[in-house]
Amino acid sequence: MPSNKWRISSSFWTVLLTTSTVPPSELFQTVDLYEPANMTQVLWGLTAVARYARRTDKSFPALGPDLSERNERNFDSETMNKGNSILGMQAGGFKGASQQGMIMGRPRAL
């Protein structure tokens, strides 16, 4: 009986790999489903299937966060060059502040 279940679930994962966009690295093996040694991978795999299914059909119930959409931005050269005139905080943004004169804790007893 277990070998029949393994064969059916293995066939299901084979079909899922060939027809969906879920990366193979996010899925689990059939052995992981029946032996409780790697249940984390099983949960990651089910969450991945839900994420990719929800990407194609928003009526699918959510299990975990949705996949992000690509958001490309194209800035002109004037906008890109504006950042060259800004000094970062590591270039002296604290107006000469230093740790000179600070005493932390008790003085050292000699």
mmCIF file of C-alpha atoms in Angstrom:
data_model
loop_
_atom_site.group_PDB
_atom_site.id
_atom_site.type_symbol
_atom_site.label_atom_id
_atom_site.label_comp_id
_atom_site.label_asym_id
_atom_site.label_seq_id
_atom_site.Cartn_x
_atom_site.Cartn_y
_atom_site.Cartn_z
ATOM 1 C CA MET A 1 0.000 0.000 0.000
ATOM 2 C CA PRO A 2 2.679 2.643 0.838
ATOM 3 C CA SER A 3 4.513 1.967 -2.422
ATOM 4 C CA ASN A 4 1.316 2.713 -4.363
ATOM 5 C CA LYS A 5 0.930 6.039 -2.498
ATOM 6 C CA TRP A 6 4.581 6.870 -3.180
ATOM 7 C CA ARG A 7 4.150 6.156 -6.875
ATOM 8 C CA ILE A 8 1.018 8.333 -7.128
ATOM 9 C CA SER A 9 2.572 11.268 -5.268
ATOM 10 C CA SER A 10 5.781 10.909 -7.276
ATOM 11 C CA SER A 11 3.718 11.096 -10.473
ATOM 12 C CA PHE A 12 1.968 14.194 -9.119
ATOM 13 C CA TRP A 13 5.287 15.968 -8.458
ATOM 14 C CA THR A 14 6.597 14.987 -11.895
ATOM 15 C CA VAL A 15 3.552 16.533 -13.557
ATOM 16 C CA LEU A 16 3.817 19.588 -11.319
ATOM 17 C CA LEU A 17 7.453 20.108 -12.288
ATOM 18 C CA THR A 18 6.753 19.884 -15.997
ATOM 19 C CA THR A 19 3.620 22.074 -16.075
ATOM 20 C CA SER A 20 4.247 24.807 -13.486
ATOM 21 C CA THR A 21 6.796 27.524 -12.898
ATOM 22 C CA VAL A 22 7.717 26.333 -9.392
ATOM 23 C CA PRO A 23 11.509 25.915 -9.245
ATOM 24 C CA PRO A 24 12.609 22.332 -8.501
ATOM 25 C CA SER A 25 14.777 23.581 -5.626
ATOM 26 C CA GLU A 26 11.668 24.664 -3.697
ATOM 27 C CA LEU A 27 9.892 21.312 -3.907
ATOM 28 C CA PHE A 28 10.418 18.203 -1.818
ATOM 29 C CA GLN A 29 10.924 14.555 -2.595
ATOM 30 C CA THR A 30 8.252 11.935 -2.050
ATOM 31 C CA VAL A 31 10.327 10.329 0.701
ATOM 32 C CA ASP A 32 10.200 13.570 2.689
ATOM 33 C CA LEU A 33 6.414 13.383 2.738
ATOM 34 C CA TYR A 34 6.241 9.920 4.282
ATOM 35 C CA GLU A 35 9.285 9.983 6.563
ATOM 36 C CA PRO A 36 9.223 12.818 9.120
ATOM 37 C CA ALA A 37 12.947 13.546 8.751
ATOM 38 C CA ASN A 38 12.654 16.651 6.559
ATOM 39 C CA MET A 39 9.244 18.189 7.292
ATOM 40 C CA THR A 40 10.652 21.702 6.896
ATOM 41 C CA GLN A 41 11.246 21.039 3.194
ATOM 42 C CA VAL A 42 7.692 19.694 2.876
ATOM 43 C CA LEU A 43 6.258 22.894 4.355
ATOM 44 C CA TRP A 44 8.502 25.063 2.147
ATOM 45 C CA GLY A 45 7.394 23.067 -0.886
ATOM 46 C CA LEU A 46 3.685 23.406 -0.148
ATOM 47 C CA THR A 47 4.111 27.133 0.483
ATOM 48 C CA ALA A 48 5.977 27.497 -2.824
ATOM 49 C CA VAL A 49 3.219 25.702 -4.731
ATOM 50 C CA ALA A 50 0.645 28.019 -3.126
ATOM 51 C CA ARG A 51 2.707 31.122 -3.994
ATOM 52 C CA TYR A 52 3.078 30.208 -7.646
ATOM 53 C CA ALA A 53 -0.554 29.101 -7.932
ATOM 54 C CA ARG A 54 -1.717 32.409 -6.468
ATOM 55 C CA ARG A 55 0.447 34.298 -8.959
ATOM 56 C CA THR A 56 -1.558 32.843 -11.842
ATOM 57 C CA ASP A 57 -4.982 32.907 -10.153
ATOM 58 C CA LYS A 58 -5.728 35.451 -7.407
ATOM 59 C CA SER A 59 -8.859 33.550 -6.324
ATOM 60 C CA PHE A 60 -6.582 30.808 -4.960
ATOM 61 C CA PRO A 61 -6.418 31.048 -1.136
ATOM 62 C CA ALA A 62 -3.239 32.633 0.187
ATOM 63 C CA LEU A 63 -0.730 30.524 2.096
ATOM 64 C CA GLY A 64 2.173 32.775 2.984
ATOM 65 C CA PRO A 65 3.252 35.912 1.156
ATOM 66 C CA ASP A 66 2.597 36.547 -2.527
ATOM 67 C CA LEU A 67 5.430 36.564 -5.017
ATOM 68 C CA SER A 68 6.789 39.997 -5.733
ATOM 69 C CA GLU A 69 6.222 41.687 -9.054
ATOM 70 C CA ARG A 70 9.095 43.089 -11.056
ATOM 71 C CA ASN A 71 9.337 46.887 -10.689
ATOM 72 C CA GLU A 72 11.978 48.242 -13.026
ATOM 73 C CA ARG A 73 12.860 51.917 -12.900
ATOM 74 C CA ASN A 74 14.633 53.952 -15.539
ATOM 75 C CA PHE A 75 16.199 57.183 -14.318
ATOM 76 C CA ASP A 76 17.658 59.811 -16.589
ATOM 77 C CA SER A 77 21.313 60.841 -16.261
ATOM 78 C CA GLU A 78 20.427 64.077 -14.437
ATOM 79 C CA THR A 79 18.655 62.193 -11.648
ATOM 80 C CA MET A 80 21.472 59.642 -11.407
ATOM 81 C CA ASN A 81 24.118 62.390 -11.116
ATOM 82 C CA LYS A 82 22.298 64.118 -8.239
ATOM 83 C CA GLY A 83 23.589 61.426 -5.900
ATOM 84 C CA ASN A 84 27.220 62.339 -6.642
ATOM 85 C CA SER A 85 26.909 65.651 -4.774
ATOM 86 C CA ILE A 86 25.649 64.124 -1.509
ATOM 87 C CA LEU A 87 28.230 63.181 1.117
ATOM 88 C CA GLY A 88 27.455 60.142 3.167
ATOM 89 C CA MET A 89 27.603 60.052 6.954
ATOM 90 C CA GLN A 90 30.991 58.279 6.807
ATOM 91 C CA ALA A 91 32.502 61.293 5.069
ATOM 92 C CA GLY A 92 32.207 63.535 8.136
ATOM 93 C CA GLY A 93 28.509 64.061 8.550
ATOM 94 C CA PHE A 94 28.730 64.457 12.314
ATOM 95 C CA LYS A 95 30.397 67.900 12.177
ATOM 96 C CA GLY A 96 33.604 66.958 13.957
ATOM 97 C CA ALA A 97 32.077 64.808 16.697
ATOM 98 C CA SER A 98 34.521 62.342 18.196
ATOM 99 C CA GLN A 99 34.903 60.183 21.278
ATOM 100 C CA GLN A 100 37.625 62.351 22.744
ATOM 101 C CA GLY A 101 37.125 62.900 26.465
ATOM 102 C CA MET A 102 34.552 60.148 26.920
ATOM 103 C CA ILE A 103 35.074 57.910 29.934
ATOM 104 C CA MET A 104 33.285 54.579 30.017
ATOM 105 C CA GLY A 105 32.997 52.863 33.384
ATOM 106 C CA ARG A 106 35.430 53.041 36.253
ATOM 107 C CA PRO A 107 39.048 54.189 35.835
ATOM 108 C CA ARG A 108 41.686 51.502 35.763
ATOM 109 C CA ALA A 109 43.249 50.897 39.177
ATOM 110 C CA LEU A 110 47.017 50.382 39.042
#
